[in-house]
Coordinates of C-alpha atoms in Angstrom, one line a residue:
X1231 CA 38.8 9.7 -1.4
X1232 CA 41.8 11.5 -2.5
X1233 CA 45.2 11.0 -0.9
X1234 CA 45.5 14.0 1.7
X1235 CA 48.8 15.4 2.0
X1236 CA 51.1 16.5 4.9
X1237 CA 52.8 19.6 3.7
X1238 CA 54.7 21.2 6.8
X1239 CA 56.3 23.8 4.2
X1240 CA 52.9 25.6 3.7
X1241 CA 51.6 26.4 6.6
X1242 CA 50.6 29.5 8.1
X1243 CA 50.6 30.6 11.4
X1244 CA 47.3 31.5 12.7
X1245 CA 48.4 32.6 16.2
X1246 CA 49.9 31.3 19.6
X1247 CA 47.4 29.6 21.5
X1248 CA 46.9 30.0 25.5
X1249 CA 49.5 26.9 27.2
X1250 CA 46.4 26.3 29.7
X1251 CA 43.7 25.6 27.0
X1252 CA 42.8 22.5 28.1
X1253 CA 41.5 23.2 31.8
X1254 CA 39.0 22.2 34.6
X1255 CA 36.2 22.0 36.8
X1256 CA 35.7 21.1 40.0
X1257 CA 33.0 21.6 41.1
X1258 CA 32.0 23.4 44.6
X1259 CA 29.5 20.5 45.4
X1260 CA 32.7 18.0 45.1
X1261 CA 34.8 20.3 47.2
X1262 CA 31.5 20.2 50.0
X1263 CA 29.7 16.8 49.5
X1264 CA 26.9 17.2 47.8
X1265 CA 24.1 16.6 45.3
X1266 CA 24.8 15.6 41.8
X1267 CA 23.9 14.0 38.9
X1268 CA 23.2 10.0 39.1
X1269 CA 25.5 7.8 37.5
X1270 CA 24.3 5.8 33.9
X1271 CA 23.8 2.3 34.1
X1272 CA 26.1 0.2 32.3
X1273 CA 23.8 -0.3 29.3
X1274 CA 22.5 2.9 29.3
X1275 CA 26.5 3.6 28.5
X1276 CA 27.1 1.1 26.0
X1277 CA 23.1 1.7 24.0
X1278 CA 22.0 -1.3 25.4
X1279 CA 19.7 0.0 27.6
X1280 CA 17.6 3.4 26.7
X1281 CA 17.1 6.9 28.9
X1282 CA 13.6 6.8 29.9
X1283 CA 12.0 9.4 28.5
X1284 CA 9.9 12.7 30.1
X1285 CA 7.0 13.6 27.9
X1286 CA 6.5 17.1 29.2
X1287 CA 8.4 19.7 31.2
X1288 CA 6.4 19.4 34.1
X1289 CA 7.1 16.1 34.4
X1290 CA 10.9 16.7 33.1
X1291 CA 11.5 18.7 36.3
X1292 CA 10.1 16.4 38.7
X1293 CA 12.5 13.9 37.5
X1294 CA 15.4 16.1 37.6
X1295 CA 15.3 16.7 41.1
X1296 CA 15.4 12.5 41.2
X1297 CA 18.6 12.0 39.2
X1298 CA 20.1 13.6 41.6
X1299 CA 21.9 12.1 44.3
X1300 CA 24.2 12.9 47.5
X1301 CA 27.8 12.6 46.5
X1302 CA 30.8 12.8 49.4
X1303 CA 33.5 15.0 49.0
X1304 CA 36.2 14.7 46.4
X1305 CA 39.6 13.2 48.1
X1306 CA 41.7 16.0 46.5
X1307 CA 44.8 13.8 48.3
X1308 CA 44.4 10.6 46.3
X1309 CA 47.4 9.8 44.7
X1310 CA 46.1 8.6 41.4
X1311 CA 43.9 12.0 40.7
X1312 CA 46.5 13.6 41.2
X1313 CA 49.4 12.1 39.1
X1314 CA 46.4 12.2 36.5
X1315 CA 45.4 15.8 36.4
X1316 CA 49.5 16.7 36.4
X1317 CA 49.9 15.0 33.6
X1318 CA 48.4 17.9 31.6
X1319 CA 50.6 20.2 32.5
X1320 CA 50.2 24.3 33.1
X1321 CA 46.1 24.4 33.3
X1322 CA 43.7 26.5 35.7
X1323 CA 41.2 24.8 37.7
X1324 CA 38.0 26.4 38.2
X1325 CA 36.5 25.9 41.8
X1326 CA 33.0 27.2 40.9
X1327 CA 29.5 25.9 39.5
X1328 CA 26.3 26.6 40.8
X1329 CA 26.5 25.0 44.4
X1330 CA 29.4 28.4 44.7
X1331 CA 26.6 30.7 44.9
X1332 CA 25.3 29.2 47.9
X1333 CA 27.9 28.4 49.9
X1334 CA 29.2 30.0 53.3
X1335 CA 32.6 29.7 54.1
X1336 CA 33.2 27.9 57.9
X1337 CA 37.3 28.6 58.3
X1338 CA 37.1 27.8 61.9
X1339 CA 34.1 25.5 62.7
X1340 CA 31.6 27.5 64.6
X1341 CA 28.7 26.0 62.4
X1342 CA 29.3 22.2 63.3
X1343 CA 28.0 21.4 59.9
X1344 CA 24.3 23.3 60.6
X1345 CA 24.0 25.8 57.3
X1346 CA 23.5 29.0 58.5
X1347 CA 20.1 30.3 57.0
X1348 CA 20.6 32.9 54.0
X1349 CA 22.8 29.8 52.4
X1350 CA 22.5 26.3 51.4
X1351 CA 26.0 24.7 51.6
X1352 CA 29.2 24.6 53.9
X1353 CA 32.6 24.1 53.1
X1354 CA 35.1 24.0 55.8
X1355 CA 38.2 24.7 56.2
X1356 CA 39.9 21.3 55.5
X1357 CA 38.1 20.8 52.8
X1358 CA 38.9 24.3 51.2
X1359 CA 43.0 23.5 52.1
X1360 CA 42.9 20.3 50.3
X1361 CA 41.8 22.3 47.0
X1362 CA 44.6 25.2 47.5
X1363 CA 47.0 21.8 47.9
X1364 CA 45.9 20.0 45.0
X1365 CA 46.5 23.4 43.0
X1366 CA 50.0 23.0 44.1
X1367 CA 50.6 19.3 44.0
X1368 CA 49.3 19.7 40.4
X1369 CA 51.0 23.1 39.2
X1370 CA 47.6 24.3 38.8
X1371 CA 46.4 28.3 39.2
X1372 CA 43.0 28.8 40.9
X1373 CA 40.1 30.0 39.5
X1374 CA 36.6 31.1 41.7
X1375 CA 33.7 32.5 42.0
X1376 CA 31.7 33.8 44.9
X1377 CA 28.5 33.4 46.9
X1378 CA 25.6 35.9 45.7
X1379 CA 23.1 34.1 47.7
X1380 CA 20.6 36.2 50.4
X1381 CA 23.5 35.3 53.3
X1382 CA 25.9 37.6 51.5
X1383 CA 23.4 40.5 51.5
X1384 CA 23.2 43.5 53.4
X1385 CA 19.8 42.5 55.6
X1386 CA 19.1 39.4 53.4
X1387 CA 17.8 41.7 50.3
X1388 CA 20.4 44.9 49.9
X1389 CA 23.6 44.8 48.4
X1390 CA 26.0 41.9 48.2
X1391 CA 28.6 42.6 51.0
X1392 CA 32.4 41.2 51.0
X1393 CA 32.8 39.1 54.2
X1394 CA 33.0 36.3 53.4
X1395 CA 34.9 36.6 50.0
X1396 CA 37.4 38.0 52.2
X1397 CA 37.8 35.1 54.5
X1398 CA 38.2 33.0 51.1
X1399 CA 41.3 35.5 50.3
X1400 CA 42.5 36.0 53.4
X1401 CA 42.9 32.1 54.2
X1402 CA 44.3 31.7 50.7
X1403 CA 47.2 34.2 51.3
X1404 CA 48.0 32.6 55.0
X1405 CA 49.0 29.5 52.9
X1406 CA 51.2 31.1 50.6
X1407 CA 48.9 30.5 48.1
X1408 CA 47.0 32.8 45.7
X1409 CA 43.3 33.4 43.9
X1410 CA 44.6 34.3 40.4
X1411 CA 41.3 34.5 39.0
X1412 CA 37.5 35.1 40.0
X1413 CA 34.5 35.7 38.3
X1414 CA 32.1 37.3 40.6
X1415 CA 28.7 34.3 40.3
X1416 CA 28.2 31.7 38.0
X1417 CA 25.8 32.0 35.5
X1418 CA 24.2 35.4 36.8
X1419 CA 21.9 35.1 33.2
X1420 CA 19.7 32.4 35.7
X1421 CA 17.7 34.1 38.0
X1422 CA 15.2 31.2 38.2
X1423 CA 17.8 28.8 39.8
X1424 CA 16.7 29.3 43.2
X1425 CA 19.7 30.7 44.8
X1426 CA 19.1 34.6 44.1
X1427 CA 17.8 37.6 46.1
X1428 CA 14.4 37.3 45.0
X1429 CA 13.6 39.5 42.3
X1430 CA 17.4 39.9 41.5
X1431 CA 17.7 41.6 38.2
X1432 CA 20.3 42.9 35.8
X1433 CA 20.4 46.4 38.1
X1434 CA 21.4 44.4 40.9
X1435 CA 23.9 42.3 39.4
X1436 CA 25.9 45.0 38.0
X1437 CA 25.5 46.9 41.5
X1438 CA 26.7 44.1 42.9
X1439 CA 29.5 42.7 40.4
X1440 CA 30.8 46.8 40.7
X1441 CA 31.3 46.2 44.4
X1442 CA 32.9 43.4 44.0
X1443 CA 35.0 44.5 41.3
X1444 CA 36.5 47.6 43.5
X1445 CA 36.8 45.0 46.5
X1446 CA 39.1 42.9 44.6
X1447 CA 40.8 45.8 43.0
X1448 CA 41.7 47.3 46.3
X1449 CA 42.1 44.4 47.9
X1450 CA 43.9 42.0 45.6
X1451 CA 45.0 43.5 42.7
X1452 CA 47.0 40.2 42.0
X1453 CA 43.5 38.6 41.1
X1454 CA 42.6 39.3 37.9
X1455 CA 38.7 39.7 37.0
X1456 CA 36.9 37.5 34.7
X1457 CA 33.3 37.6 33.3
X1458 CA 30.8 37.6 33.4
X1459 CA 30.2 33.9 33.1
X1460 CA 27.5 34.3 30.5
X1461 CA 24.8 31.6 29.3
X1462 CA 22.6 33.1 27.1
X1463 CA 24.1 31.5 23.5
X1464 CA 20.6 31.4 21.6
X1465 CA 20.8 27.7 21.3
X1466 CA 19.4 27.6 25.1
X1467 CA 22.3 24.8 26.1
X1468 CA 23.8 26.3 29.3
X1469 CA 22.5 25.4 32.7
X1470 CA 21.0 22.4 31.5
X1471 CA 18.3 24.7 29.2
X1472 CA 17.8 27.0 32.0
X1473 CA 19.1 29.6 29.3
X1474 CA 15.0 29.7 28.3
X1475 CA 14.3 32.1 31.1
X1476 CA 17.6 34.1 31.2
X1477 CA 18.8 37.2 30.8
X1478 CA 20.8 38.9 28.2
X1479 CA 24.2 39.2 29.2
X1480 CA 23.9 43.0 27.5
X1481 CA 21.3 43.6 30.0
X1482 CA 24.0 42.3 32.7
X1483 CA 26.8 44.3 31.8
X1484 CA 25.5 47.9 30.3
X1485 CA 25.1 48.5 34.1
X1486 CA 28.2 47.2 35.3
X1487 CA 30.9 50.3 35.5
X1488 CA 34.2 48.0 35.8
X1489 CA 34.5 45.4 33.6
X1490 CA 36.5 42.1 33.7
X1491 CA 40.2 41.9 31.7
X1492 CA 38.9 38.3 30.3
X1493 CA 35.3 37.7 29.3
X1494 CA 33.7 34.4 30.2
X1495 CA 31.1 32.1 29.0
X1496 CA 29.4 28.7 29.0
X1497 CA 29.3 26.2 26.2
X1498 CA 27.8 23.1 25.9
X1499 CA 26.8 21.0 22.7
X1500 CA 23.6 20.2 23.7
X1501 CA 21.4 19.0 26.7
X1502 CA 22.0 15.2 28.3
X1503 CA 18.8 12.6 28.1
X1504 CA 18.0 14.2 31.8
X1505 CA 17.1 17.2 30.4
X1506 CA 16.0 16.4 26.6
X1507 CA 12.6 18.0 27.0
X1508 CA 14.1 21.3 27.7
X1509 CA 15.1 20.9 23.8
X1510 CA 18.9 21.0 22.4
X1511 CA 19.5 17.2 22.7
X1512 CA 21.3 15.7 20.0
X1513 CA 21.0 11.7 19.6
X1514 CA 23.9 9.2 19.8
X1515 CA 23.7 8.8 15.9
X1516 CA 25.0 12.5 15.6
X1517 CA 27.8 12.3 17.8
X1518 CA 30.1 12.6 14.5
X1519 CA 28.1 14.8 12.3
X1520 CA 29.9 17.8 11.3
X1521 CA 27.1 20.0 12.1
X1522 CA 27.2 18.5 15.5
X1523 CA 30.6 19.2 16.2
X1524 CA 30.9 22.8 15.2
X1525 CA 27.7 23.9 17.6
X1526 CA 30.4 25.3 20.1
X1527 CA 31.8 27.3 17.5
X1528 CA 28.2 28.6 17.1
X1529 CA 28.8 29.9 20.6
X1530 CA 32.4 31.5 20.5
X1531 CA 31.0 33.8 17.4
X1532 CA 28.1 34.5 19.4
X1533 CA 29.8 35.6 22.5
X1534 CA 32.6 37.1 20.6
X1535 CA 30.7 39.7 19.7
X1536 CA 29.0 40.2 22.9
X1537 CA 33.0 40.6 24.3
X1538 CA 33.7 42.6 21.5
X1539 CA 31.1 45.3 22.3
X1540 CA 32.1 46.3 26.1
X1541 CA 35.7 44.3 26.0
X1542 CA 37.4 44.3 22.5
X1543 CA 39.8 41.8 21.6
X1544 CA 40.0 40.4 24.9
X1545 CA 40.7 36.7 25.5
X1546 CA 38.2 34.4 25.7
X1547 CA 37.4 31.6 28.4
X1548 CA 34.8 29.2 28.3
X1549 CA 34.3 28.5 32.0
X1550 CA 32.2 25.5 31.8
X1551 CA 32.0 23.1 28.7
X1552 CA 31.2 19.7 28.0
X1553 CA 29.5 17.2 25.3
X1554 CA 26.0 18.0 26.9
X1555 CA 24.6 19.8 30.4
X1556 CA 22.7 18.3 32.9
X1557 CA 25.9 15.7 33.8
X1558 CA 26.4 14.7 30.2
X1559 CA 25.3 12.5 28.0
X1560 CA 24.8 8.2 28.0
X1561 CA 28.2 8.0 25.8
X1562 CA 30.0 10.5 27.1
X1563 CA 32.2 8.1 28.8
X1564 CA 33.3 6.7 25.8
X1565 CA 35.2 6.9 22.6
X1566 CA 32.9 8.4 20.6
X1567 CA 33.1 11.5 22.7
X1568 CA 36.8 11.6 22.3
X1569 CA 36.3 13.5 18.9
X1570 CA 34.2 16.0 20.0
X1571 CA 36.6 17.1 22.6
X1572 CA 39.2 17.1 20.7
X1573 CA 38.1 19.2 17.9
X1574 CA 37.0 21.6 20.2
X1575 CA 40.3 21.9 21.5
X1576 CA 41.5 22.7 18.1
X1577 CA 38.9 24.5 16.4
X1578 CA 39.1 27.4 19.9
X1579 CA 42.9 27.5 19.1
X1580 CA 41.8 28.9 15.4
X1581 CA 39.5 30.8 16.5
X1582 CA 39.7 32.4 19.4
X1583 CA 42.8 33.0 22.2
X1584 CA 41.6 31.7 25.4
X1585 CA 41.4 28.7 27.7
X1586 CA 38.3 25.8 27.6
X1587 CA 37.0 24.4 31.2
X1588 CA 36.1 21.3 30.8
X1589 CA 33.2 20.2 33.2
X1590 CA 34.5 18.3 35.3
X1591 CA 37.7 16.6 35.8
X1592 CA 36.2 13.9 37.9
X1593 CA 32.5 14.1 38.1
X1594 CA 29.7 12.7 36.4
X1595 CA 29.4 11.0 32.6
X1596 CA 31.5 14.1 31.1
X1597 CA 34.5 13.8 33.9
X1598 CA 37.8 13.2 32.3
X1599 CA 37.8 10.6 35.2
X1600 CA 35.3 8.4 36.9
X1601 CA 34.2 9.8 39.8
X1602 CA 34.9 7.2 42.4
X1603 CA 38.3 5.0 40.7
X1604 CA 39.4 7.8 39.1
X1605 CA 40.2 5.6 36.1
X1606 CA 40.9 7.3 32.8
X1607 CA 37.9 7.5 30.7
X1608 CA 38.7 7.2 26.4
X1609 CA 38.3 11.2 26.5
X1610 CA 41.7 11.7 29.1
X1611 CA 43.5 9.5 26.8
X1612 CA 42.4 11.8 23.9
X1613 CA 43.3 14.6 25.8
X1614 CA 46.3 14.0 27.2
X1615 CA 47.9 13.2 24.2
X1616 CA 46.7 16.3 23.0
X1617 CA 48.2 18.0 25.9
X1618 CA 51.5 16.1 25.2
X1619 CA 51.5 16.6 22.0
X1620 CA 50.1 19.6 20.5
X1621 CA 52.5 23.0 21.2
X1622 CA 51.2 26.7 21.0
X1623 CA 51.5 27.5 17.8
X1624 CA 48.4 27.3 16.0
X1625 CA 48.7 26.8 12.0
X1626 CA 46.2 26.7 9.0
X1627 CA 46.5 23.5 7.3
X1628 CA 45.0 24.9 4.1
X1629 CA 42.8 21.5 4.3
X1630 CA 38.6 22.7 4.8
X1631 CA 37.0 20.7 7.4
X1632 CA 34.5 18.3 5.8
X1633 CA 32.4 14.9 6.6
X1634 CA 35.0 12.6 8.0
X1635 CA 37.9 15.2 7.6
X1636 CA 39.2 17.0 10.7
X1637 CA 43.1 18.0 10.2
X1638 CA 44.7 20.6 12.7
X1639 CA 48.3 21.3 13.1
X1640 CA 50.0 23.0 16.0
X1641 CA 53.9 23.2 16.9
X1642 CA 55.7 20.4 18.7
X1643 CA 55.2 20.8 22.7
X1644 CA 58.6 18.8 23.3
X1645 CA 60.2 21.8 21.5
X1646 CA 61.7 19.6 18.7
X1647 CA 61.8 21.6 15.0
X1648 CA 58.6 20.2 13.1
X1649 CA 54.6 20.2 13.1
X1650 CA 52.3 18.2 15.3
X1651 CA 49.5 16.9 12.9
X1652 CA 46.0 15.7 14.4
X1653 CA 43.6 13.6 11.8
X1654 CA 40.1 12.8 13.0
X1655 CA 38.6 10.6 10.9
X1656 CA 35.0 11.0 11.8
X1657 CA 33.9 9.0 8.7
X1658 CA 33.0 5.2 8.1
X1659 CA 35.5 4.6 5.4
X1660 CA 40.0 4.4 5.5
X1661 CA 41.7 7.7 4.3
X1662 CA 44.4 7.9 3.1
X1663 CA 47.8 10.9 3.9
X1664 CA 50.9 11.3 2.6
X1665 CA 53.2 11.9 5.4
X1666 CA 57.0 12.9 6.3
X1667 CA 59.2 11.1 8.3
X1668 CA 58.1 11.2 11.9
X1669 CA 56.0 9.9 14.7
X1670 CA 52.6 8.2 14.6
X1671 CA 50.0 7.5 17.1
X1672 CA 46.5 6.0 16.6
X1673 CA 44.2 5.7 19.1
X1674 CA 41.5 3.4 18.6
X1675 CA 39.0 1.0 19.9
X1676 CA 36.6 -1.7 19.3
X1677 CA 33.6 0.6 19.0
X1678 CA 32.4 3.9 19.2
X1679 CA 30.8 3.3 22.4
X1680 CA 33.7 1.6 24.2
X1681 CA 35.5 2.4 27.7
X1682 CA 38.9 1.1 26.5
X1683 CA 41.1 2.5 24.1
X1684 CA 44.5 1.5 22.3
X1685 CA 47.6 3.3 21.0
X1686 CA 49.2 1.7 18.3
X1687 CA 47.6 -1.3 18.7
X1688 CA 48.2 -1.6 22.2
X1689 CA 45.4 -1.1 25.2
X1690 CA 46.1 1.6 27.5
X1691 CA 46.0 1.0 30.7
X1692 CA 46.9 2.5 34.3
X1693 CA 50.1 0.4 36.2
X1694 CA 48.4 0.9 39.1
X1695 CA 48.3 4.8 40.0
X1696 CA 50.8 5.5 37.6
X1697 CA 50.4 6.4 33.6
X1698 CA 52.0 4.3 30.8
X1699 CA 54.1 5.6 28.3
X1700 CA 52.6 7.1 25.5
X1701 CA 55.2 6.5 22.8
X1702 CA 54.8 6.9 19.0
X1703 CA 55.8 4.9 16.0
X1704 CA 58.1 6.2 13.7
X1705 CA 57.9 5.9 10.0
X1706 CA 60.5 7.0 7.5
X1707 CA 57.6 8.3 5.5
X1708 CA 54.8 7.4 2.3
X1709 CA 51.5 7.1 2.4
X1710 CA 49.5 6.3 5.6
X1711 CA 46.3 4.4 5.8
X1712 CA 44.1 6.0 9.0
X1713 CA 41.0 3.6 9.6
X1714 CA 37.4 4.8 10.1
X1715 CA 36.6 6.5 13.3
X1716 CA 40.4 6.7 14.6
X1717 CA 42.3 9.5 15.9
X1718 CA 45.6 10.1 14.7
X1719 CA 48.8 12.2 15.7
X1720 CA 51.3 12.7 13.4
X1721 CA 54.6 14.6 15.2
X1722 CA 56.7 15.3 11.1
X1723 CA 60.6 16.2 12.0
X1724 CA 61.4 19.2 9.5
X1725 CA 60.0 21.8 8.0
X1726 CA 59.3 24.1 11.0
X1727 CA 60.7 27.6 11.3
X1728 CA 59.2 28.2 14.5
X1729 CA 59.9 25.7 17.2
X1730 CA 57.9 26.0 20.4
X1731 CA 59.1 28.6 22.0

């Protein structure tokens, strides 16, 4: 292969990219306790140890409902999730998902834990404070959604009434605190979910999301209005395949009469081994194919022009996103699926302006985290030097991405004059750049399927709650050997005009 250079004099800027890009679930059912996805087995992590497979969708169901298992509440409090998720900087997290649509509001107790019939769910208020105080502990805005299940309708069936959205506000502002964004349900394209008025259509949703919508305006105009949380893309990932029976989001919003400022959707690469019957599941051995790695962009160009239609030129926000639904997939955990996340980070920064959710900080095989230690999976380390790293101005490195070949470059985010250079080398074999003088960090690690990663040679690792330095190497310049499947940051020293601003 030829020697790739690093020219920062050519570049063109592409645009400035949202600061919050790289943002986060949690979801509603860690806020509550509740039911989630299973855990992997060790060897079902590392390969060892195959998914058992579902021959049919009948049978497929059944066994979804028995991956599934109670999970307590999240302890927003704990020190080490916390100095974690700050670590990223300015994000949004998104207090939302499914278990949202179902569940009442209890600010001062009277339910003693009984779910009061019309919902399924309960969060109190405790639990509800220690997600406005994480917010803060972590610089984070607030994003939610609302309940939309029979309990917030007018006699069960009629139209969706405010009370208990405003209880949701209303507590929010008596902590000094503030909603900046809500969309009005999650996924309102899945009507089969279970949690709907039955035989809610696309009439009532946009009588309802109009209500809403004037509510909040009245109400709160310091809330801005997103939507409408779409999963529809024609791949059928969203909602762990659910997307089969939905409908279209034009149906949804040709009725609604206000629409959001920022339009929402869901995007997933493909269905996890729990839900492979539903179709959409990609194998381990594709992890790095090129085809593989671009499906989400499949999605943005989908739903771009679905924005474009009712909302032109507005910003985009994928609201939920991961490497596959239905709690991710077996290697999600590990290395391998450091490289998806990362080019979807950069590949939305040329694409699109707008800000990616990833599901979930701390849940499940596609959490950032593990759920219970909270210890850094390969993907956080990815990510966070990503979020260290990469500034807001997006470039065109004038390099097509190929097999093996994924170069991005973005301004510095420590404000320094120069480029911040990311190489994934998704391919089997060394490549070789010609680089400037600056700083260079590699991650790596034994295999493509490991839990552990280094930096420059060096295994990262938590001192206790606290992160490690991430420091680069510098180099005075020449060429640069990057080894197969590696990641590599490259922060050059001259050649910028535009620092990050």
């Amino acid at each position: 292969m030829n020697i790739i250079p690093i020219e920062n004099e050519k570049l063109n800027i592409i645009r400035h990219a949202d600061p919050r890009v790289q943002s986060y679930n949690i979801e509603m059912t860690e806020l509550t306790g509740g039911n989630f996805w299973c855990p992997y087995t060790p060897g079902q992590i590392d390969g060892s140890e195959p998914f058992p497979a579902f021959t049919n969708a009948g049978e497929a169901m059944a066994a979804l409902l028995k991956l599934m298992t109670p999970f307590p509440a999240i302890d927003l409090y704990n020190p080490r999730l916390r100095n974690l998720a700050a670590a990223f900087g300015p994000v949004i997290v998104r207090y939302s998902g499914g278990w949202a649509t179902m569940t009442y509001y209890d600010f001062d107790g009277h339910t003693n834990g009984k779910v009061p019939q019309g919902f399924e769910a309960v969060m109190t208020r405790a639990q509800w404070q220690g997600a406005l105080d994480f917010a803060k502990a972590v610089g984070a805005q607030i994003l939610v959604s609302v309940a939309n299940c029979p309990g917030v309708h007018e006699n069960g069936t009629g139209p969706w009434q405010p009370d208990q959205a405003k209880l949701l506000w209303d507590y929010t502002a008596s902590q000094g605190m503030t909603i900046d964004y809500a969309e009005f349900m999650n996924e309102p394209n899945l009507p089969a979910d279970g949690h709907l008025v039955p035989g809610y259509g696309p009439r009532e949703y946009a009588r309802d999301h109009d209500i809403f919508a004037k509510w909040l305006a009245e109400n709160h105009p310091e809330t801005r209005l997103v939507g409408p949380c779409a999963a529809d893309n024609p791949r059928n990932t969203s909602a762990g395949g659910a997307a089969l029976n939905a409908y279209d989001t034009h149906d949804l919003m040709d009725g609604c009469t206000i629409l959001p400022e920022i339009f929402s959707y869901h995007s997933y690469t493909g269905i996890s081994e729990r839900g492979a019957m539903f179709g959409c599941h990609h194998s381990f051995d594709m992890a790095l194919d090129d085809a593989y790695l671009e499906l989400t962009m499949e999605d943005l160009h989908y739903y771009r022009k679905v924005c474009d239609a009712y909302m032109p030129g507005a910003d985009l926000w994928v609201t939920e996103s991961a490497g596959a639904s239905c709690g991710g997939n077996t290697w999600e955990p590990t290395f391998v699926e450091a490289f998806r996340y990362l080019n979807e980070l950069a590949r939305f920064n040329q694409e699109a302006k707008g800000v990616i959710f990833h599901n979930t900080l701390a849940s499940s095989a596609y959490g950032l985290l593990e759920n219970e230690t909270f210890r850094p999976r390969p993907q956080y380390w990815a990510a966070l030097l990503f979020s260290k790293l990469m500034g807001t101005i997006v470039y065109d490195t004038k390099e097509y991405l190929r097999q093996g070949i994924h170069l991005y470059a973005q301004s510095r985010k420590d404000r320094e004059e120069g480029i911040c250079w990311m190489f994934l080398n998704t391919s089997d074999e060394e490549v070789t750049l010609q680089i400037p003088s600056g700083e260079c960090y590699l991650l790596s690690a034994d295999h493509l399927r490991a839990q552990t990663v280094r930096l420059n040679g060096k295994t990262l690792a938590l001192n206790g709650d606290e992160l490690p330095e991430l420091a680069g190497e510098y180099t005075l310049g020449g060429t640069c050997q990057i080894p197969a499947y590696t990641i590599f940051f490259f922060c050059s020293q001259s050649g910028c005009e535009c620092p990050e601003a």
